[in-house]
């Protein structure tokens, strides 16, 4: 802050100087004059009164000018100041914190006391859904097996059923299920279903009645046009003893020991499917002795003409050892479409003894 005494002194000094000069120039005038003095923003306004006293102006001489004494009086000096900006009012301030510290432990304890904590409801388990493939096999009459496959995540999916070297293609339904009736080729029958994605399942069953039956199998893949024919007791083609796909026989007659039956396996409508035909004769319950001629025929069609086909035959006698034989055949040109090739050595004839 500026000292008022220093302002007064400075104001008086400047006032005196201005007064002296004014008197020297206007000695004859005795009117008071208002003089403004500005100093660093501080302004002094005062009437100045000149008093004529013993004052002599010396001029034209040489030597030092004698000191002149001025006796005057300054009156009516008023101090003023420039306008000082007023600082803005203080804005709203946050409330002061309490003097005593807050105890966090007490707050936690109060929360636990004031609020009731309820037990959360138990979480209900989500319904289980398994993609596991399950498979079962059950023994039936005539050494047959009922084989079922359940693959809930593989609906309408093709798979291959394997049993003692025999293979054929099947397809699951809209729920992933499949049911098959399969002639057994081994007393301790093992079945396996394999899917294209590499998943598989197995099942087994005992077929002790296999020793009373003779079985012959022909199997192939694709449109090979192969057929298995059995001519029983000297029957000719289309006679009652001619057993093949279009005259498969009757299980009731087989149970009585009179006739054999043919079982066709595989989904023939699936592209490039594996198919099989199995002929079964009840040698252990045969009513008469005799011979049964077995043959494999290949029809020449537009699908197989002019190319090579492959096939395999399987035979089991009275539950004994399984015998296999492979076939590779060059089919005639397509101008022979509709004709048949007879393959006599693929299967051995059956000789039925008297019981």
Short mmCIF file of C-alpha atoms in Angstrom, two decimals:
data_model
loop_
_atom_site.label_atom_id
_atom_site.label_comp_id
_atom_site.label_asym_id
_atom_site.label_seq_id
_atom_site.Cartn_x
_atom_site.Cartn_y
_atom_site.Cartn_z
CA UNK A 1 0.00 0.00 0.00
CA UNK A 2 1.32 3.51 -0.91
CA UNK A 3 2.27 5.66 2.07
CA UNK A 4 -0.03 8.79 2.24
CA UNK A 5 2.82 10.90 3.63
CA UNK A 6 4.96 10.20 0.57
CA UNK A 7 2.09 11.18 -1.70
CA UNK A 8 1.55 14.40 0.27
CA UNK A 9 5.23 15.32 0.10
CA UNK A 10 5.44 14.69 -3.61
CA UNK A 11 2.26 16.62 -4.22
CA UNK A 12 3.53 19.58 -2.20
CA UNK A 13 6.88 19.67 -4.01
CA UNK A 14 5.30 19.70 -7.45
CA UNK A 15 2.78 22.31 -6.34
CA UNK A 16 5.54 24.61 -5.13
CA UNK A 17 7.50 24.35 -8.33
CA UNK A 18 4.50 25.13 -10.47
CA UNK A 19 3.55 28.02 -8.19
CA UNK A 20 6.99 29.60 -8.42
CA UNK A 21 7.01 29.44 -12.19
CA UNK A 22 3.54 30.86 -12.44
CA UNK A 23 4.42 33.79 -10.15
CA UNK A 24 7.59 34.56 -12.09
CA UNK A 25 5.64 34.81 -15.32
CA UNK A 26 2.59 36.55 -13.91
CA UNK A 27 3.82 38.59 -11.00
CA UNK A 28 1.12 41.19 -11.38
CA UNK A 29 -1.72 38.82 -11.04
CA UNK A 30 -2.97 37.79 -7.68
CA UNK A 31 -5.83 35.47 -8.76
CA UNK A 32 -5.71 31.91 -7.37
CA UNK A 33 -5.22 29.13 -9.97
CA UNK A 34 -6.25 25.47 -9.73
CA UNK A 35 -3.45 23.16 -10.67
CA UNK A 36 -3.60 19.43 -11.32
CA UNK A 37 -0.58 17.27 -10.69
CA UNK A 38 -0.49 13.72 -11.99
CA UNK A 39 1.86 11.19 -10.48
CA UNK A 40 1.73 7.57 -11.19
CA UNK A 41 -2.02 7.48 -11.31
CA UNK A 42 -2.40 9.62 -8.18
CA UNK A 43 -3.90 13.09 -8.83
CA UNK A 44 -3.66 16.15 -6.46
CA UNK A 45 -5.95 19.09 -7.18
CA UNK A 46 -5.45 22.24 -5.04
CA UNK A 47 -5.92 25.98 -5.28
CA UNK A 48 -2.58 27.76 -5.11
CA UNK A 49 -2.32 31.23 -3.45
CA UNK A 50 0.71 33.31 -4.23
CA UNK A 51 1.88 35.65 -1.48
CA UNK A 52 4.04 38.56 -2.54
CA UNK A 53 7.03 38.77 -0.29
CA UNK A 54 10.60 40.01 -0.34
CA UNK A 55 11.46 38.47 -3.75
CA UNK A 56 13.95 40.18 -6.15
CA UNK A 57 14.69 38.91 -9.67
CA UNK A 58 18.36 39.34 -10.57
CA UNK A 59 19.40 39.47 -14.23
CA UNK A 60 22.23 40.67 -16.36
CA UNK A 61 24.93 40.19 -13.81
CA UNK A 62 27.69 37.72 -13.46
CA UNK A 63 28.57 35.52 -10.62
CA UNK A 64 26.46 33.30 -8.58
CA UNK A 65 22.83 34.06 -8.21
CA UNK A 66 22.02 34.74 -4.62
CA UNK A 67 19.61 32.36 -3.06
CA UNK A 68 16.06 33.65 -2.94
CA UNK A 69 13.79 32.80 -0.16
CA UNK A 70 10.17 31.86 -1.01
CA UNK A 71 7.77 31.75 1.70
CA UNK A 72 4.50 30.45 0.53
CA UNK A 73 1.78 28.33 1.99
CA UNK A 74 0.03 25.39 0.26
CA UNK A 75 -3.47 24.81 1.46
CA UNK A 76 -6.49 22.70 0.49
CA UNK A 77 -4.61 19.61 -0.83
CA UNK A 78 -6.94 16.64 -1.29
CA UNK A 79 -5.69 13.11 -1.89
CA UNK A 80 -7.56 10.96 -4.48
CA UNK A 81 -6.93 7.54 -5.96
CA UNK A 82 -7.69 5.72 -9.20
CA UNK A 83 -10.60 3.22 -9.29
CA UNK A 84 -9.42 -0.19 -8.04
CA UNK A 85 -11.33 -3.25 -9.49
CA UNK A 86 -13.40 -5.10 -6.97
CA UNK A 87 -12.54 -8.83 -6.88
CA UNK A 88 -15.43 -11.23 -7.72
CA UNK A 89 -17.38 -12.68 -4.92
CA UNK A 90 -16.27 -16.12 -3.83
CA UNK A 91 -18.29 -18.93 -5.44
CA UNK A 92 -20.00 -21.70 -3.50
CA UNK A 93 -17.51 -23.76 -1.61
CA UNK A 94 -17.80 -27.43 -0.57
CA UNK A 95 -18.72 -28.12 2.97
CA UNK A 96 -15.89 -28.64 5.30
CA UNK A 97 -15.12 -32.16 6.35
CA UNK A 98 -15.87 -33.10 9.91
CA UNK A 99 -13.08 -32.59 12.34
CA UNK A 100 -13.20 -36.17 13.55
CA UNK A 101 -11.99 -38.91 11.11
CA UNK A 102 -14.54 -41.33 9.65
CA UNK A 103 -14.23 -44.86 10.92
CA UNK A 104 -14.67 -47.27 7.93
CA UNK A 105 -15.08 -50.27 10.17
CA UNK A 106 -18.04 -48.65 11.89
CA UNK A 107 -19.67 -47.88 8.55
CA UNK A 108 -19.32 -51.48 7.40
CA UNK A 109 -20.70 -52.70 10.67
CA UNK A 110 -23.68 -50.40 10.43
CA UNK A 111 -24.40 -51.55 6.88
CA UNK A 112 -24.37 -55.15 7.99
CA UNK A 113 -26.67 -54.33 10.85
CA UNK A 114 -29.16 -52.16 9.00
CA UNK A 115 -29.60 -54.27 5.84
CA UNK A 116 -30.90 -57.81 5.75
CA UNK A 117 -28.87 -60.08 3.46
CA UNK A 118 -31.02 -62.70 1.80
CA UNK A 119 -29.72 -66.01 0.45
CA UNK A 120 -29.59 -66.15 -3.33
CA UNK A 121 -31.98 -68.68 -4.91
CA UNK A 122 -30.27 -71.89 -5.99
CA UNK A 123 -29.29 -71.96 -9.65
CA UNK A 124 -31.25 -74.52 -11.62
CA UNK A 125 -29.03 -76.81 -13.69
CA UNK A 126 -29.43 -76.51 -17.43
CA UNK A 127 -30.96 -79.53 -19.12
CA UNK A 128 -28.28 -81.96 -20.16
CA UNK A 129 -27.89 -82.76 -23.84
CA UNK A 130 -25.42 -85.37 -24.92
CA UNK A 131 -23.98 -85.88 -28.37
CA UNK A 132 -22.60 -89.31 -27.48
CA UNK A 133 -23.32 -92.10 -29.95
CA UNK A 134 -24.89 -95.15 -28.37
CA UNK A 135 -25.33 -98.56 -29.96
CA UNK A 136 -27.05 -101.77 -28.90
CA UNK A 137 -27.34 -105.29 -30.31
CA UNK A 138 -29.94 -107.92 -29.41
CA UNK A 139 -30.11 -111.56 -30.51
CA UNK A 140 -33.10 -112.67 -32.59
CA UNK A 141 -34.21 -116.00 -34.06
CA UNK A 142 -32.19 -117.62 -36.87
CA UNK A 143 -28.92 -116.14 -35.57
CA UNK A 144 -30.04 -112.65 -36.55
CA UNK A 145 -29.25 -109.51 -34.55
CA UNK A 146 -31.26 -106.37 -34.04
CA UNK A 147 -28.77 -103.49 -34.11
CA UNK A 148 -29.79 -99.96 -33.08
CA UNK A 149 -27.78 -96.76 -33.33
CA UNK A 150 -28.60 -93.49 -31.57
CA UNK A 151 -26.63 -90.40 -32.64
CA UNK A 152 -28.65 -87.31 -31.59
CA UNK A 153 -26.16 -84.87 -33.10
CA UNK A 154 -25.86 -86.76 -36.39
CA UNK A 155 -29.36 -86.66 -37.82
CA UNK A 156 -29.95 -87.79 -41.42
CA UNK A 157 -26.30 -88.79 -41.54
CA UNK A 158 -24.85 -91.74 -43.40
CA UNK A 159 -22.66 -94.27 -41.62
CA UNK A 160 -21.08 -97.62 -42.29
CA UNK A 161 -21.95 -100.71 -40.26
CA UNK A 162 -19.08 -103.21 -39.87
CA UNK A 163 -19.50 -106.83 -38.83
CA UNK A 164 -16.90 -109.59 -39.34
CA UNK A 165 -15.67 -108.12 -42.63
CA UNK A 166 -19.14 -107.28 -43.93
CA UNK A 167 -19.78 -103.57 -44.53
CA UNK A 168 -22.86 -101.67 -45.65
CA UNK A 169 -24.12 -98.07 -45.61
CA UNK A 170 -27.08 -96.87 -43.57
CA UNK A 171 -28.55 -93.45 -42.68
CA UNK A 172 -29.88 -92.10 -39.40
CA UNK A 173 -33.37 -90.63 -39.31
CA UNK A 174 -34.46 -87.10 -38.29
CA UNK A 175 -33.77 -87.95 -34.63
CA UNK A 176 -30.40 -89.57 -35.25
CA UNK A 177 -31.69 -93.16 -34.88
CA UNK A 178 -31.28 -96.24 -37.03
CA UNK A 179 -32.57 -99.81 -36.61
CA UNK A 180 -31.26 -102.78 -38.62
CA UNK A 181 -31.79 -106.55 -38.73
CA UNK A 182 -28.42 -108.10 -39.51
CA UNK A 183 -27.57 -111.77 -40.15
CA UNK A 184 -24.77 -112.76 -37.80
CA UNK A 185 -21.49 -114.08 -39.19
CA UNK A 186 -19.85 -114.96 -35.86
CA UNK A 187 -21.13 -116.60 -32.65
CA UNK A 188 -19.58 -113.69 -30.73
CA UNK A 189 -20.88 -110.96 -32.97
CA UNK A 190 -19.34 -107.46 -32.79
CA UNK A 191 -20.91 -104.53 -34.64
CA UNK A 192 -19.43 -101.09 -35.21
CA UNK A 193 -21.04 -97.98 -36.70
CA UNK A 194 -18.57 -95.45 -38.11
CA UNK A 195 -19.51 -91.94 -39.27
CA UNK A 196 -17.69 -89.76 -41.83
CA UNK A 197 -16.56 -87.32 -39.11
CA UNK A 198 -14.55 -90.12 -37.45
CA UNK A 199 -16.96 -90.82 -34.60
CA UNK A 200 -17.97 -94.44 -33.98
CA UNK A 201 -19.76 -96.75 -31.58
CA UNK A 202 -19.69 -100.49 -30.94
CA UNK A 203 -21.99 -103.21 -29.63
CA UNK A 204 -21.72 -106.97 -29.25
CA UNK A 205 -24.05 -109.94 -28.76
CA UNK A 206 -23.82 -113.72 -28.59
CA UNK A 207 -25.42 -115.63 -31.49
CA UNK A 208 -25.12 -119.23 -30.39
CA UNK A 209 -27.71 -120.44 -32.93
CA UNK A 210 -25.35 -119.65 -35.82
CA UNK A 211 -24.09 -123.25 -35.84
CA UNK A 212 -27.43 -124.37 -37.30
CA UNK A 213 -27.23 -122.08 -40.33
CA UNK A 214 -25.23 -121.69 -43.55
CA UNK A 215 -24.54 -118.18 -44.77
CA UNK A 216 -23.15 -116.67 -47.98
CA UNK A 217 -22.54 -112.95 -48.59
CA UNK A 218 -21.76 -110.84 -51.65
CA UNK A 219 -20.91 -107.16 -51.07
CA UNK A 220 -19.91 -104.23 -53.32
CA UNK A 221 -19.93 -100.46 -53.53
CA UNK A 222 -21.81 -98.20 -55.95
CA UNK A 223 -23.80 -99.24 -59.04
CA UNK A 224 -22.11 -102.55 -59.69
CA UNK A 225 -25.29 -104.37 -60.70
CA UNK A 226 -24.40 -107.49 -58.68
CA UNK A 227 -26.98 -110.05 -57.52
CA UNK A 228 -26.81 -113.22 -55.42
CA UNK A 229 -28.92 -116.17 -56.61
CA UNK A 230 -29.68 -119.46 -54.84
CA UNK A 231 -31.31 -122.38 -56.69
CA UNK A 232 -32.55 -124.81 -54.02
CA UNK A 233 -32.93 -128.54 -54.64
CA UNK A 234 -32.55 -128.29 -58.41
CA UNK A 235 -34.93 -125.35 -58.95
CA UNK A 236 -34.56 -123.23 -62.07
CA UNK A 237 -34.87 -119.51 -62.54
CA UNK A 238 -38.23 -118.14 -61.40
CA UNK A 239 -39.18 -121.48 -59.85
CA UNK A 240 -40.40 -121.66 -56.20
CA UNK A 241 -36.91 -122.69 -55.07
CA UNK A 242 -35.24 -119.68 -56.77
CA UNK A 243 -34.24 -117.25 -54.00
CA UNK A 244 -32.92 -113.79 -54.92
CA UNK A 245 -33.68 -110.07 -54.33
CA UNK A 246 -37.05 -110.17 -56.07
CA UNK A 247 -38.05 -113.42 -54.35
CA UNK A 248 -36.34 -113.19 -50.97
CA UNK A 249 -38.13 -116.15 -49.33
CA UNK A 250 -40.11 -116.45 -46.10
CA UNK A 251 -38.78 -116.59 -42.55
CA UNK A 252 -41.58 -118.90 -41.48
CA UNK A 253 -40.59 -121.44 -44.16
CA UNK A 254 -36.96 -121.12 -43.08
CA UNK A 255 -37.88 -121.78 -39.44
CA UNK A 256 -39.49 -125.04 -40.54
CA UNK A 257 -36.35 -126.05 -42.46
CA UNK A 258 -37.95 -125.88 -45.93
CA UNK A 259 -36.42 -122.83 -47.57
CA UNK A 260 -33.69 -120.29 -47.31
CA UNK A 261 -34.05 -116.49 -47.26
CA UNK A 262 -32.11 -113.58 -48.73
CA UNK A 263 -31.47 -110.36 -46.79
CA UNK A 264 -30.46 -107.18 -48.59
CA UNK A 265 -28.46 -104.69 -46.53
CA UNK A 266 -27.61 -101.04 -47.17
CA UNK A 267 -29.26 -97.81 -48.28
CA UNK A 268 -29.22 -98.18 -52.06
CA UNK A 269 -30.49 -94.63 -52.61
CA UNK A 270 -27.37 -93.10 -51.04
CA UNK A 271 -24.69 -92.18 -53.61
CA UNK A 272 -21.78 -94.63 -53.77
CA UNK A 273 -23.25 -96.68 -50.93
CA UNK A 274 -21.89 -99.98 -49.73
CA UNK A 275 -24.43 -102.77 -50.26
CA UNK A 276 -24.60 -106.44 -49.35
CA UNK A 277 -26.84 -109.46 -49.91
CA UNK A 278 -26.83 -112.41 -47.48
CA UNK A 279 -28.33 -115.82 -48.18
CA UNK A 280 -29.23 -117.98 -45.15
CA UNK A 281 -30.22 -121.64 -45.18
CA UNK A 282 -31.23 -123.62 -42.02
CA UNK A 283 -28.99 -126.65 -42.51
CA UNK A 284 -29.53 -127.76 -38.91
CA UNK A 285 -33.31 -128.01 -39.43
CA UNK A 286 -33.42 -129.08 -43.12
CA UNK A 287 -36.33 -131.39 -43.95
CA UNK A 288 -34.52 -133.17 -46.81
CA UNK A 289 -31.01 -133.57 -48.21
CA UNK A 290 -29.94 -132.02 -51.46
CA UNK A 291 -27.82 -129.41 -53.18
CA UNK A 292 -28.20 -125.68 -53.33
CA UNK A 293 -26.49 -123.92 -56.21
CA UNK A 294 -25.13 -120.46 -55.40
CA UNK A 295 -24.06 -117.94 -58.03
CA UNK A 296 -23.30 -114.26 -58.45
CA UNK A 297 -24.58 -112.39 -61.48
CA UNK A 298 -23.71 -108.95 -62.78
CA UNK A 299 -26.19 -107.05 -64.92
CA UNK A 300 -24.61 -104.81 -67.54
CA UNK A 301 -26.09 -101.34 -67.10
CA UNK A 302 -25.35 -97.82 -68.30
CA UNK A 303 -23.80 -97.15 -64.88
CA UNK A 304 -21.24 -99.98 -64.97
CA UNK A 305 -20.65 -100.75 -68.64
CA UNK A 306 -17.12 -100.33 -69.92
CA UNK A 307 -15.53 -100.04 -66.48
CA UNK A 308 -14.08 -102.27 -63.77
CA UNK A 309 -16.10 -103.29 -60.74
CA UNK A 310 -14.93 -104.82 -57.49
CA UNK A 311 -16.76 -107.06 -55.02
CA UNK A 312 -16.13 -109.49 -52.18
CA UNK A 313 -17.77 -112.72 -51.07
CA UNK A 314 -17.98 -114.07 -47.50
CA UNK A 315 -19.02 -117.57 -46.41
CA UNK A 316 -19.58 -119.21 -43.03
CA UNK A 317 -20.55 -122.86 -42.56
CA UNK A 318 -22.30 -124.02 -39.37
CA UNK A 319 -20.79 -121.25 -37.25
CA UNK A 320 -17.26 -122.13 -38.32
CA UNK A 321 -14.49 -120.10 -39.88
CA UNK A 322 -15.39 -117.21 -42.14
CA UNK A 323 -13.97 -117.40 -45.66
CA UNK A 324 -13.55 -114.36 -47.94
CA UNK A 325 -12.87 -114.00 -51.65
CA UNK A 326 -12.24 -110.80 -53.64
CA UNK A 327 -13.44 -110.09 -57.18
CA UNK A 328 -12.34 -107.58 -59.81
CA UNK A 329 -14.26 -107.71 -63.06
CA UNK A 330 -14.00 -105.74 -66.32
CA UNK A 331 -17.51 -105.08 -67.55
CA UNK A 332 -18.31 -105.29 -71.30
CA UNK A 333 -18.90 -102.22 -73.45
CA UNK A 334 -22.17 -100.34 -73.24
CA UNK A 335 -23.59 -101.93 -76.40
CA UNK A 336 -24.18 -105.03 -74.22
CA UNK A 337 -26.43 -103.14 -71.79
CA UNK A 338 -29.17 -105.41 -70.44
CA UNK A 339 -27.13 -108.65 -70.58
CA UNK A 340 -25.90 -110.62 -67.55
CA UNK A 341 -22.55 -112.06 -66.55
CA UNK A 342 -22.69 -115.21 -64.39
CA UNK A 343 -19.82 -115.61 -61.88
CA UNK A 344 -19.82 -119.24 -60.84
CA UNK A 345 -16.72 -119.43 -58.66
CA UNK A 346 -17.44 -116.63 -56.23
CA UNK A 347 -19.40 -118.90 -53.87
CA UNK A 348 -19.35 -122.59 -53.10
CA UNK A 349 -22.52 -124.65 -53.52
CA UNK A 350 -24.18 -126.05 -50.41
CA UNK A 351 -24.60 -129.78 -49.85
CA UNK A 352 -27.40 -130.44 -47.39
CA UNK A 353 -27.19 -133.76 -45.56
CA UNK A 354 -30.15 -135.76 -44.15
CA UNK A 355 -30.87 -135.04 -40.49
#
